[in-house]
Amino acid sequence: MASLLGETLFEISGQGPAPMKDYFHFAIMKSEVIWSWWKISLRLDCKNAPPGQLRETHEDFLEDNRLQNQVAMVFGPHILQYSKNLCQGYYDFIARLPNALLFKIMGYLDLENISVLSRTCRKFRELCNSEEFWEQTVRKHCDTVTPTVEALAKEVGWKTIFFTNKLQLQMQISRRKQKDNQSCEDKDEPSSSSVASE
C-alpha cells in the first residue's frame, strides 16, 4: 500500500481570511510539512517583504501549536485535523487508488451512495461528476447505446443523458436527427450564386 503514496500527500493554497490579503500554501510531504506565505499589503513596511517558508518534520508539526493555529485560521479546522491525521500516519489509501479501479468500485454503488461519496472529498466529487463515470453508468443501465445517443451525450453530457427520462430523450434524439438531416440537405443544395451562373 505504501507504493500508492506519492511524495506529496496533501497540498492546499489560498488567501487568508479578511481583512488579511496574504497568500498561503500548505503542503504535507512524505517526511515533512511545508508552510509558505506571501505578504500582500500596500503598507510600506510590508511592500517589499520577501516570501517566507517554514519546513518541519511531521513530529515537529504535531507539537507546533502556533503553526497549527495558523493552518486552522487560514484553511479551517477540518484541514488542520486532516493534516494532523496524515502526519500521524493515517492515510486515506482508498482515494489514492487508480481511477479505473475506483470507477469499478463505484459501479457497485447505488445513486444515493454516489451522492454521499461525492461529498467526502474533492477527489470523489470530481470522480462522481466525471463524464467517464456517467458514461459507464449509462452503458451499465442501458441494453445498447446508439451512435445518436453517443453524439447527444457529447453535446449535453452523459450525466444529463442518464437523468433524462426516455420520452424526453427520444424527443432530443428526434430533434438531433432532424437537425442532422437539415444540415445534410443544406450541403446538398447548390448555392444561389452557382444556380445564377448556370
C-alpha atoms as a printed R data frame, in Angstrom:
    type eleno elety resid chain resno       x      y       z
1   ATOM     1    CA   MET     A     1   0.000  0.000   0.000
2   ATOM     2    CA   ALA     A     2   2.902  2.368   0.631
3   ATOM     3    CA   SER     A     3   3.519  2.430  -3.133
4   ATOM     4    CA   LEU     A     4   0.216  4.305  -3.524
5   ATOM     5    CA   LEU     A     5   1.665  7.267  -1.636
6   ATOM     6    CA   GLY     A     6   3.271  9.947  -3.775
7   ATOM     7    CA   GLU     A     7   5.881 12.370  -2.478
8   ATOM     8    CA   THR     A     8   3.162 14.960  -1.819
9   ATOM     9    CA   LEU     A     9   0.454 13.610   0.492
10  ATOM    10    CA   PHE     A    10  -1.643 16.779   0.526
11  ATOM    11    CA   GLU     A    11  -1.428 20.420  -0.514
12  ATOM    12    CA   ILE     A    12  -3.689 23.422  -0.466
13  ATOM    13    CA   SER     A    13  -3.318 27.121  -1.314
14  ATOM    14    CA   GLY     A    14  -5.397 30.179  -0.582
15  ATOM    15    CA   GLN     A    15  -5.731 33.688   0.737
16  ATOM    16    CA   GLY     A    16  -6.029 34.327   4.435
17  ATOM    17    CA   PRO     A    17  -9.375 35.374   5.930
18  ATOM    18    CA   ALA     A    18 -10.446 39.033   5.621
19  ATOM    19    CA   PRO     A    19  -9.151 41.596   6.236
20  ATOM    20    CA   MET     A    20  -5.884 39.727   5.617
21  ATOM    21    CA   LYS     A    21  -4.764 39.602   1.997
22  ATOM    22    CA   ASP     A    22  -1.692 37.402   2.460
23  ATOM    23    CA   TYR     A    23  -1.448 34.242   0.370
24  ATOM    24    CA   PHE     A    24  -0.543 30.839   1.858
25  ATOM    25    CA   HIS     A    25   0.473 27.408   0.613
26  ATOM    26    CA   PHE     A    26   0.451 24.343   2.860
27  ATOM    27    CA   ALA     A    27   1.937 21.018   1.785
28  ATOM    28    CA   ILE     A    28   2.404 17.730   3.590
29  ATOM    29    CA   MET     A    29   5.158 15.673   2.061
30  ATOM    30    CA   LYS     A    30   6.147 12.109   2.966
31  ATOM    31    CA   SER     A    31   8.661 13.301   5.556
32  ATOM    32    CA   GLU     A    32   7.968 16.990   6.204
33  ATOM    33    CA   VAL     A    33   5.416 19.778   6.345
34  ATOM    34    CA   ILE     A    34   5.959 22.959   4.299
35  ATOM    35    CA   TRP     A    35   4.201 26.234   5.170
36  ATOM    36    CA   SER     A    36   4.798 29.080   2.700
37  ATOM    37    CA   TRP     A    37   3.450 32.628   2.704
38  ATOM    38    CA   TRP     A    38   3.470 35.770   0.573
39  ATOM    39    CA   LYS     A    39   2.751 39.130   2.190
40  ATOM    40    CA   ILE     A    40   0.260 41.164   0.166
41  ATOM    41    CA   SER     A    41  -0.059 44.681   1.530
42  ATOM    42    CA   LEU     A    42   0.069 48.305   0.430
43  ATOM    43    CA   ARG     A    43   1.807 49.295   3.660
44  ATOM    44    CA   LEU     A    44   5.381 50.456   3.073
45  ATOM    45    CA   ASP     A    45   6.846 48.243   5.796
46  ATOM    46    CA   CYS     A    46   5.336 45.114   4.117
47  ATOM    47    CA   LYS     A    47   5.557 46.171   0.476
48  ATOM    48    CA   ASN     A    48   8.937 44.589  -0.240
49  ATOM    49    CA   ALA     A    49   8.703 41.728   2.240
50  ATOM    50    CA   PRO     A    50  10.086 38.530   0.666
51  ATOM    51    CA   PRO     A    51   8.032 35.321   0.646
52  ATOM    52    CA   GLY     A    52   8.623 33.070   3.643
53  ATOM    53    CA   GLN     A    53   8.751 29.347   4.156
54  ATOM    54    CA   LEU     A    54   8.834 27.054   7.165
55  ATOM    55    CA   ARG     A    55   9.745 23.362   6.939
56  ATOM    56    CA   GLU     A    56   9.159 20.953   9.787
57  ATOM    57    CA   THR     A    57   9.151 17.207  10.291
58  ATOM    58    CA   HIS     A    58   5.789 15.584  10.916
59  ATOM    59    CA   GLU     A    59   6.670 15.158  14.593
60  ATOM    60    CA   ASP     A    60   7.605 18.839  14.973
61  ATOM    61    CA   PHE     A    61   4.395 19.942  13.252
62  ATOM    62    CA   LEU     A    62   2.315 17.840  15.654
63  ATOM    63    CA   GLU     A    63   3.868 19.770  18.549
64  ATOM    64    CA   ASP     A    64   3.873 23.217  16.927
65  ATOM    65    CA   ASN     A    65   0.673 24.823  18.250
66  ATOM    66    CA   ARG     A    66   1.499 28.160  16.621
67  ATOM    67    CA   LEU     A    67   1.688 26.697  13.108
68  ATOM    68    CA   GLN     A    68  -1.376 24.538  13.740
69  ATOM    69    CA   ASN     A    69  -3.315 27.663  14.737
70  ATOM    70    CA   GLN     A    70  -2.229 29.399  11.517
71  ATOM    71    CA   VAL     A    71  -3.338 26.422   9.414
72  ATOM    72    CA   ALA     A    72  -6.709 26.362  11.196
73  ATOM    73    CA   MET     A    73  -7.146 30.133  10.796
74  ATOM    74    CA   VAL     A    74  -6.361 30.143   7.048
75  ATOM    75    CA   PHE     A    75  -7.773 26.806   5.876
76  ATOM    76    CA   GLY     A    76 -10.170 25.797   8.661
77  ATOM    77    CA   PRO     A    77 -10.184 23.247  11.493
78  ATOM    78    CA   HIS     A    78 -11.106 20.320   9.203
79  ATOM    79    CA   ILE     A    79  -7.918 20.847   7.146
80  ATOM    80    CA   LEU     A    80  -5.890 21.033  10.357
81  ATOM    81    CA   GLN     A    81  -7.381 17.757  11.601
82  ATOM    82    CA   TYR     A    82  -6.821 16.071   8.239
83  ATOM    83    CA   SER     A    83  -3.182 17.230   8.131
84  ATOM    84    CA   LYS     A    84  -2.575 16.022  11.698
85  ATOM    85    CA   ASN     A    85  -4.007 12.623  10.735
86  ATOM    86    CA   LEU     A    86  -1.633 12.414   7.770
87  ATOM    87    CA   CYS     A    87   1.340 13.352   9.956
88  ATOM    88    CA   GLN     A    88   0.358 10.567  12.367
89  ATOM    89    CA   GLY     A    89   0.324  8.040   9.503
90  ATOM    90    CA   TYR     A    90  -3.439  7.796   8.961
91  ATOM    91    CA   TYR     A    91  -3.519  7.808   5.162
92  ATOM    92    CA   ASP     A    92  -6.640  7.781   3.010
93  ATOM    93    CA   PHE     A    93  -5.491  4.925   0.787
94  ATOM    94    CA   ILE     A    94  -8.815  4.440  -0.989
95  ATOM    95    CA   ALA     A    95  -8.686  7.934  -2.530
96  ATOM    96    CA   ARG     A    96  -5.189  7.142  -3.824
97  ATOM    97    CA   LEU     A    97  -6.254  4.054  -5.807
98  ATOM    98    CA   PRO     A    98  -6.108  4.329  -9.622
99  ATOM    99    CA   ASN     A    99  -9.226  5.923 -11.146
100 ATOM   100    CA   ALA     A   100 -10.030  2.823 -13.227
101 ATOM   101    CA   LEU     A   101 -10.260  0.749 -10.040
102 ATOM   102    CA   LEU     A   102 -12.304  3.408  -8.239
103 ATOM   103    CA   PHE     A   103 -14.754  3.555 -11.169
104 ATOM   104    CA   LYS     A   104 -15.137 -0.226 -10.930
105 ATOM   105    CA   ILE     A   105 -15.889  0.010  -7.189
106 ATOM   106    CA   MET     A   106 -18.277  2.935  -7.749
107 ATOM   107    CA   GLY     A   107 -20.145  0.837 -10.309
108 ATOM   108    CA   TYR     A   108 -21.455 -1.328  -7.434
109 ATOM   109    CA   LEU     A   109 -22.943  1.630  -5.545
110 ATOM   110    CA   ASP     A   110 -26.478  2.914  -5.917
111 ATOM   111    CA   LEU     A   111 -27.138  6.569  -6.753
112 ATOM   112    CA   GLU     A   112 -27.833  7.534  -3.140
113 ATOM   113    CA   ASN     A   113 -24.404  6.214  -2.124
114 ATOM   114    CA   ILE     A   114 -22.769  8.004  -5.076
115 ATOM   115    CA   SER     A   115 -24.303 11.246  -3.821
116 ATOM   116    CA   VAL     A   116 -22.863 10.636  -0.332
117 ATOM   117    CA   LEU     A   117 -19.474  9.605  -1.748
118 ATOM   118    CA   SER     A   118 -19.270 12.810  -3.803
119 ATOM   119    CA   ARG     A   119 -19.402 14.839  -0.568
120 ATOM   120    CA   THR     A   120 -16.489 13.064   1.153
121 ATOM   121    CA   CYS     A   121 -13.559 14.800  -0.586
122 ATOM   122    CA   ARG     A   122 -12.558 16.721  -3.704
123 ATOM   123    CA   LYS     A   123 -11.222 13.594  -5.447
124 ATOM   124    CA   PHE     A   124 -14.547 11.753  -5.138
125 ATOM   125    CA   ARG     A   125 -16.533 14.883  -6.047
126 ATOM   126    CA   GLU     A   126 -14.558 15.058  -9.303
127 ATOM   127    CA   LEU     A   127 -14.929 11.322  -9.984
128 ATOM   128    CA   CYS     A   128 -18.662 11.251  -9.182
129 ATOM   129    CA   ASN     A   129 -19.274 14.139 -11.577
130 ATOM   130    CA   SER     A   130 -16.918 12.955 -14.305
131 ATOM   131    CA   GLU     A   131 -18.081 12.120 -17.816
132 ATOM   132    CA   GLU     A   132 -16.227  8.803 -17.567
133 ATOM   133    CA   PHE     A   133 -18.259  7.683 -14.544
134 ATOM   134    CA   TRP     A   134 -21.614  8.720 -16.044
135 ATOM   135    CA   GLU     A   135 -20.814  7.120 -19.390
136 ATOM   136    CA   GLN     A   136 -20.020  3.890 -17.525
137 ATOM   137    CA   THR     A   137 -23.309  4.216 -15.614
138 ATOM   138    CA   VAL     A   138 -25.404  4.842 -18.736
139 ATOM   139    CA   ARG     A   139 -23.816  1.888 -20.540
140 ATOM   140    CA   LYS     A   140 -24.408 -0.336 -17.480
141 ATOM   141    CA   HIS     A   141 -28.121  0.543 -17.259
142 ATOM   142    CA   CYS     A   142 -28.929  0.533 -20.995
143 ATOM   143    CA   ASP     A   143 -29.011 -2.515 -23.226
144 ATOM   144    CA   THR     A   144 -27.497 -0.616 -26.142
145 ATOM   145    CA   VAL     A   145 -26.204  2.887 -26.638
146 ATOM   146    CA   THR     A   146 -26.741  4.025 -30.200
147 ATOM   147    CA   PRO     A   147 -24.337  6.327 -32.032
148 ATOM   148    CA   THR     A   148 -27.065  9.003 -31.917
149 ATOM   149    CA   VAL     A   149 -27.182  8.797 -28.123
150 ATOM   150    CA   GLU     A   150 -23.371  8.971 -28.004
151 ATOM   151    CA   ALA     A   151 -23.415 12.096 -30.182
152 ATOM   152    CA   LEU     A   152 -26.093 13.651 -27.968
153 ATOM   153    CA   ALA     A   153 -24.022 12.785 -24.875
154 ATOM   154    CA   LYS     A   154 -21.098 14.729 -26.338
155 ATOM   155    CA   GLU     A   155 -23.354 17.783 -26.517
156 ATOM   156    CA   VAL     A   156 -25.245 17.580 -23.224
157 ATOM   157    CA   GLY     A   157 -23.093 15.202 -21.136
158 ATOM   158    CA   TRP     A   158 -23.561 11.603 -20.012
159 ATOM   159    CA   LYS     A   159 -24.989 12.628 -16.625
160 ATOM   160    CA   THR     A   160 -27.771 14.551 -18.348
161 ATOM   161    CA   ILE     A   161 -28.449 11.543 -20.584
162 ATOM   162    CA   PHE     A   162 -28.735  9.300 -17.511
163 ATOM   163    CA   PHE     A   163 -31.196 11.559 -15.700
164 ATOM   164    CA   THR     A   164 -33.301 12.403 -18.761
165 ATOM   165    CA   ASN     A   165 -36.430 10.250 -18.932
166 ATOM   166    CA   LYS     A   166 -36.928  8.083 -22.004
167 ATOM   167    CA   LEU     A   167 -39.629 10.257 -23.586
168 ATOM   168    CA   GLN     A   168 -37.525 13.419 -23.303
169 ATOM   169    CA   LEU     A   169 -34.505 11.505 -24.592
170 ATOM   170    CA   GLN     A   170 -36.478 10.275 -27.631
171 ATOM   171    CA   MET     A   171 -37.567 13.854 -28.345
172 ATOM   172    CA   GLN     A   172 -33.967 15.115 -28.109
173 ATOM   173    CA   ILE     A   173 -32.744 12.314 -30.392
174 ATOM   174    CA   SER     A   174 -35.541 13.092 -32.881
175 ATOM   175    CA   ARG     A   175 -34.615 16.808 -32.868
176 ATOM   176    CA   ARG     A   176 -30.972 15.912 -33.366
177 ATOM   177    CA   LYS     A   177 -31.801 13.678 -36.344
178 ATOM   178    CA   GLN     A   178 -33.898 16.465 -37.885
179 ATOM   179    CA   LYS     A   179 -31.049 18.914 -37.357
180 ATOM   180    CA   ASP     A   180 -28.538 16.493 -38.920
181 ATOM   181    CA   ASN     A   181 -30.870 15.832 -41.879
182 ATOM   182    CA   GLN     A   182 -31.388 19.573 -42.378
183 ATOM   183    CA   SER     A   183 -27.641 20.250 -42.382
184 ATOM   184    CA   CYS     A   184 -27.128 17.418 -44.915
185 ATOM   185    CA   GLU     A   185 -29.844 18.874 -47.152
186 ATOM   186    CA   ASP     A   186 -28.265 22.328 -46.890
187 ATOM   187    CA   LYS     A   187 -24.940 20.890 -48.032
188 ATOM   188    CA   ASP     A   188 -26.559 19.107 -50.984
189 ATOM   189    CA   GLU     A   189 -28.407 22.222 -52.255
190 ATOM   190    CA   PRO     A   190 -26.411 24.266 -54.799
191 ATOM   191    CA   SER     A   191 -25.726 27.811 -53.738
192 ATOM   192    CA   SER     A   192 -27.804 30.603 -55.308
193 ATOM   193    CA   SER     A   193 -24.692 32.077 -56.940
194 ATOM   194    CA   SER     A   194 -23.893 28.820 -58.741
195 ATOM   195    CA   VAL     A   195 -27.548 28.476 -59.894
196 ATOM   196    CA   ALA     A   196 -27.480 32.060 -61.207
197 ATOM   197    CA   SER     A   197 -24.300 31.462 -63.156
198 ATOM   198    CA   GLU     A   198 -25.884 28.479 -64.928
